[in-house]
GROMACS .gro file of C-alpha atoms in nm:
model
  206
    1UNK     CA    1  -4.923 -11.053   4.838
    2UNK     CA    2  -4.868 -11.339   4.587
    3UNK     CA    3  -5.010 -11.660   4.659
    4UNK     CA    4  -4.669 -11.793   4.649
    5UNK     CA    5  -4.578 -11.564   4.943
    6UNK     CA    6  -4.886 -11.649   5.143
    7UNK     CA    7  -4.818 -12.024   5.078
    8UNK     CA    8  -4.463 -11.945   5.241
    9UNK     CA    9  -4.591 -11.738   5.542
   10UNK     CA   10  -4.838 -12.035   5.587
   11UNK     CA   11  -4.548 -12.302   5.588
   12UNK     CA   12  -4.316 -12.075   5.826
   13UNK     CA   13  -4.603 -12.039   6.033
   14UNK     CA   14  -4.679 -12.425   6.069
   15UNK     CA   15  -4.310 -12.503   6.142
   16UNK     CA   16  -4.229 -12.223   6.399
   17UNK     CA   17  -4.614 -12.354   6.560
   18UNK     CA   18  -4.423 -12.688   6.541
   19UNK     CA   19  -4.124 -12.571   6.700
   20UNK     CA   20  -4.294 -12.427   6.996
   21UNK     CA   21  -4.533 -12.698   7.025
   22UNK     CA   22  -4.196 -12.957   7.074
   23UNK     CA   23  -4.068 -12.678   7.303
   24UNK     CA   24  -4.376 -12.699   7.515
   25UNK     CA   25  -4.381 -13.104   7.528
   26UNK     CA   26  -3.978 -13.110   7.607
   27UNK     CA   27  -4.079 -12.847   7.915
   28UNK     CA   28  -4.376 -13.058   8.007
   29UNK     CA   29  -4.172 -13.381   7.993
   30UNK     CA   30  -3.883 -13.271   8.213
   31UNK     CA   31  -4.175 -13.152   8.463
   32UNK     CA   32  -4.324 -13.478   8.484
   33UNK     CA   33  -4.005 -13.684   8.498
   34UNK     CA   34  -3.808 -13.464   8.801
   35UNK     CA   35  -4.192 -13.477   9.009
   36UNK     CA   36  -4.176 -13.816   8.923
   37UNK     CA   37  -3.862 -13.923   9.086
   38UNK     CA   38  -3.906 -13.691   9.384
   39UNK     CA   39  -4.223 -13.941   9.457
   40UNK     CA   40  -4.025 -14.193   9.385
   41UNK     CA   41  -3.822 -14.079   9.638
   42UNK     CA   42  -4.016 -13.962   9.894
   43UNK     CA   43  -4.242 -14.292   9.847
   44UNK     CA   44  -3.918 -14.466   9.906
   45UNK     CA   45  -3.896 -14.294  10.291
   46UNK     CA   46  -4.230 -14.302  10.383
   47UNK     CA   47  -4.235 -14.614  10.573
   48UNK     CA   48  -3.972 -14.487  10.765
   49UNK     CA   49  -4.140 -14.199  10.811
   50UNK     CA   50  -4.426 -14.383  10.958
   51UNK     CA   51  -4.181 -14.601  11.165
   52UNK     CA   52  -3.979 -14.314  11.340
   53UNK     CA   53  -4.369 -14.196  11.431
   54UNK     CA   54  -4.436 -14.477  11.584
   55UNK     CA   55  -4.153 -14.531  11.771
   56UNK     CA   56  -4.122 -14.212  11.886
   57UNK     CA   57  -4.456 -14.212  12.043
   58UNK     CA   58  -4.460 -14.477  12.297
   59UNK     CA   59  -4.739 -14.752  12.344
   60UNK     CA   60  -4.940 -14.823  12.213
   61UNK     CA   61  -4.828 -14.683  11.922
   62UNK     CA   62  -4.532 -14.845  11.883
   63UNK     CA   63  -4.711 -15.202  11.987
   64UNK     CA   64  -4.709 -15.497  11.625
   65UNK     CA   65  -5.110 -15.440  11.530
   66UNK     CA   66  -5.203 -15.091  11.667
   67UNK     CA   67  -5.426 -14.973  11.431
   68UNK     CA   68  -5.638 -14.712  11.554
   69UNK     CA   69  -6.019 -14.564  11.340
   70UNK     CA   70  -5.872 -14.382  11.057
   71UNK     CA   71  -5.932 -14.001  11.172
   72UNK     CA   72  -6.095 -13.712  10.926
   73UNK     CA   73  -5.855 -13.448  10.834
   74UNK     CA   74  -5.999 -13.111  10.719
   75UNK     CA   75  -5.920 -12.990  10.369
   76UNK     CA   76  -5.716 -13.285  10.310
   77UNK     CA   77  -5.898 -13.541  10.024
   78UNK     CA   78  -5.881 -13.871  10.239
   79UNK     CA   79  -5.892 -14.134   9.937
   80UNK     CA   80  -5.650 -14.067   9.605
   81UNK     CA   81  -5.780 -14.225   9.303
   82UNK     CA   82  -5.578 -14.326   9.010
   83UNK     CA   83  -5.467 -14.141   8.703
   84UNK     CA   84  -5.654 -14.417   8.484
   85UNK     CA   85  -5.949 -14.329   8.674
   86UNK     CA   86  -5.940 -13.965   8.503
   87UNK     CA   87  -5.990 -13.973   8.141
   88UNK     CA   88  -6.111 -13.715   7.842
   89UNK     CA   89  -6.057 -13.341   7.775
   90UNK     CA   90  -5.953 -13.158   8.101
   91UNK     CA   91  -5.903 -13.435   8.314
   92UNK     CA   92  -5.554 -13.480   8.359
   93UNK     CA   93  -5.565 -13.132   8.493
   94UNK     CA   94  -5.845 -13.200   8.717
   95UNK     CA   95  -5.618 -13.499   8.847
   96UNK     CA   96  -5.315 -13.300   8.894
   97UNK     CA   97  -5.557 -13.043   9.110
   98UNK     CA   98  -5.689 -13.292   9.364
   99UNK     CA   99  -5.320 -13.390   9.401
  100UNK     CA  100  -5.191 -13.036   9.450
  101UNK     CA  101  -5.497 -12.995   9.682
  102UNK     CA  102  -5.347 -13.257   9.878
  103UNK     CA  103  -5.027 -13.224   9.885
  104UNK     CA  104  -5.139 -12.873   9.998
  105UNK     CA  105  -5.273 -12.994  10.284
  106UNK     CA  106  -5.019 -13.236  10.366
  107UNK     CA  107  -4.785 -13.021  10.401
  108UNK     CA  108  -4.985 -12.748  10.628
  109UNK     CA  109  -5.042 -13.097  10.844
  110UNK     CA  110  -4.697 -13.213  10.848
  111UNK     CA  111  -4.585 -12.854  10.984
  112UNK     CA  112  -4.850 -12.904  11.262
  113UNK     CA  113  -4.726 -13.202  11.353
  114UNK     CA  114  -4.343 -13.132  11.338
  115UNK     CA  115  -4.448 -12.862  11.564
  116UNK     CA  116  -4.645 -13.096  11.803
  117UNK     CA  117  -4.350 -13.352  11.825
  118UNK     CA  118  -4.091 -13.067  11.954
  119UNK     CA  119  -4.320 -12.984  12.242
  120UNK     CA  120  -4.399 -13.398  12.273
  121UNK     CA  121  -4.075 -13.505  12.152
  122UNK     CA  122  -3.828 -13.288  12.185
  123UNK     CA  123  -3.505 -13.555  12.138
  124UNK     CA  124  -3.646 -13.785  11.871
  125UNK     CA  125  -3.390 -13.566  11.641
  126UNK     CA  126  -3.407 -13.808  11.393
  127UNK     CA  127  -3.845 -13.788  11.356
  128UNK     CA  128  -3.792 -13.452  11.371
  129UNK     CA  129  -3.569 -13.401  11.103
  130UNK     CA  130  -3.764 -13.648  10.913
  131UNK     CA  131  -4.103 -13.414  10.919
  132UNK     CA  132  -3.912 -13.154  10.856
  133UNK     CA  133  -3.809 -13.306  10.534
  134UNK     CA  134  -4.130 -13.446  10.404
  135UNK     CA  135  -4.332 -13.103  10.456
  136UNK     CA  136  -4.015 -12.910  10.260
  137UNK     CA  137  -3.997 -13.201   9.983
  138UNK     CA  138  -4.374 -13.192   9.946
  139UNK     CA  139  -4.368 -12.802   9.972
  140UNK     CA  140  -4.110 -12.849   9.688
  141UNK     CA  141  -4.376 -13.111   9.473
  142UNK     CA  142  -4.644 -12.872   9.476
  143UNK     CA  143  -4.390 -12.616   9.333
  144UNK     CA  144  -4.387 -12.891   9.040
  145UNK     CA  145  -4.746 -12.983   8.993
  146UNK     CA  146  -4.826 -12.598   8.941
  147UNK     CA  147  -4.573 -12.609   8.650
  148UNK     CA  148  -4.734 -12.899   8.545
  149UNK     CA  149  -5.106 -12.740   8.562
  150UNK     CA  150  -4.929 -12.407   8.409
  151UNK     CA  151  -4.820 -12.599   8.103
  152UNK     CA  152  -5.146 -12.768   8.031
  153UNK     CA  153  -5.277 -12.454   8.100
  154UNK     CA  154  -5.516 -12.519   8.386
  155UNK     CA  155  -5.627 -12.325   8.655
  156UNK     CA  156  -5.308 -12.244   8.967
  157UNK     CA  157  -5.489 -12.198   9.267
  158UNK     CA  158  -5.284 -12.104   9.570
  159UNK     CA  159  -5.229 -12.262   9.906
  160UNK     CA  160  -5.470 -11.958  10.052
  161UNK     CA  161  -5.755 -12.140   9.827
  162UNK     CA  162  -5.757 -12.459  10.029
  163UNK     CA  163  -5.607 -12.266  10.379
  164UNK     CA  164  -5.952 -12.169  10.522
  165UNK     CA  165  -6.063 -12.556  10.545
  166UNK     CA  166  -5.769 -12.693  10.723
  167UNK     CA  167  -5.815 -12.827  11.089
  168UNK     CA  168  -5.571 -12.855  11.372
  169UNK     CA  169  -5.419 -13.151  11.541
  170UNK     CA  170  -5.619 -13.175  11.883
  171UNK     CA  171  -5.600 -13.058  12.212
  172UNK     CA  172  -5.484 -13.311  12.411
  173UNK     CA  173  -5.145 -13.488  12.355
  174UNK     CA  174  -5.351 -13.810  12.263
  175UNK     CA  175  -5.525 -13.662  12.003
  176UNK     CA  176  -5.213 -13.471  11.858
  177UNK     CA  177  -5.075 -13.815  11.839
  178UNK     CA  178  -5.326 -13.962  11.704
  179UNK     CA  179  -5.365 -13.737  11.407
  180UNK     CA  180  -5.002 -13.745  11.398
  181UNK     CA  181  -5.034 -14.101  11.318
  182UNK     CA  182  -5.271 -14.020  11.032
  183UNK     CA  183  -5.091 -13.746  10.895
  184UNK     CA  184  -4.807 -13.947  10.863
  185UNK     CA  185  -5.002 -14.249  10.683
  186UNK     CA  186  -5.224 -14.079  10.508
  187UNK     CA  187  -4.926 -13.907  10.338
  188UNK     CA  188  -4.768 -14.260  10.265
  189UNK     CA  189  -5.115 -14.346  10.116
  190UNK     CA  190  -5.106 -14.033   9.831
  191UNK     CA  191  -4.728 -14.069   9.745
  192UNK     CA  192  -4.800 -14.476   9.672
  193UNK     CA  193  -5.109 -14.372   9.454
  194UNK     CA  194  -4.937 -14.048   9.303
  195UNK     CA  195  -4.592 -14.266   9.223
  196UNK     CA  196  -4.839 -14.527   9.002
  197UNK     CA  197  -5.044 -14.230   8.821
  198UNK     CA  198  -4.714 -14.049   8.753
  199UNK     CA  199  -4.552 -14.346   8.613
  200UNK     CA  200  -4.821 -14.375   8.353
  201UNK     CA  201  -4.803 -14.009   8.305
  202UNK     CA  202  -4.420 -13.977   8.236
  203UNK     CA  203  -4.490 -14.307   8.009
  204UNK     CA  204  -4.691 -14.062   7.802
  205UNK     CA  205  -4.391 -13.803   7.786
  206UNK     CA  206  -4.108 -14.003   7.728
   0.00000   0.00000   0.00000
């Protein structure tokens, strides 16, 4: 082949490698801008979500100031840290991990839960509903951060990675309250902390 036509092959090569590189950013982009606004969104509810829990529950839960030792959940990160926090090659996958890892468990939790408050609860329709819609939604957002990770081309564990570490909700009704309570929190805590790391994120991507 002449060097002309090499020259040519090169150039097609670097545009079409352009093309599917813009292709792969526009993909990416719309991924971080839909998860974005469903944490927007489901940020948005969560203090209702926490509300109805409370309220539904009886004293002292539902007493101004109750505010009982924050209680350890299995499998489920207790702290988020921030997307600034996670900086360098590979480490906005490993951030969009821990958050899939939690969400993960959030979810399994929230489906305990929703399943506690029909035996304990049985005509606070609207909690009820409400669980049921944060542990589809957040079924939903993992759905999302695995596109994400896929893109980037990270590592897609499955739920069964993290299933073998999650813990139940208690025995007694007090404790299944009680980590109700958490559960409920705790899930307002990651959305807050996810909704200001995807912000800068989808800055990155607009």
């Amino acid at each position: 082949m002449s060097i002309r036509g090499r020259k040519r092959l090169r150039d097609e090569g670097a545009r079409f490698a352009g093309v599917v590189t813009r292709s792969v950013t526009r993909k990416l982009s719309l991924i971080v801008h839909k998860t974005h606004q469903l944490i927007q969104e489901l940020d948005h509810r969560s203090p209702r979500l926490v509300h109805l829990y409370r309220q539904g529950q009886g004293p002292p839960f539902n007493r101004a100031g109750f505010k009982p030792a924050g209680l350890s959940l299995p499998g489920l990160p207790e702290e988020p840290h921030g997307e600034e926090e996670e900086e360098g090659e590979g480490k906005e996958g490993a951030w969009l991990l821990s958050g899939h890892q939690a969400y993960a468990g959030l979810a399994h939790y929230l489906g305990r839960v929703l399943e506690d408050q029909k035996e304990l609860n049985p005509s606070r329709r609207s909690l009820l509903d409400e669980l049921a819609y944060f542990e589809v939604t957040i079924e939903g957002l993992m759905v999302n951060l695995e596109g994400l990770l896929s893109g980037l081309e990270r590592p897609r564990p499955g739920v069964e990675a993290y299933r073998q570490a999650w813990g139940s909700t208690g025995a007694s009704d007090w404790e299944r309250k009680l980590t109700g309570l958490e559960v409920c929190t705790r899930c307002a805590r990651w959305l807050r902390a996810s909704r200001e790391g995807f912000a800068r994120l989808a800055s990155r991507y607009c």
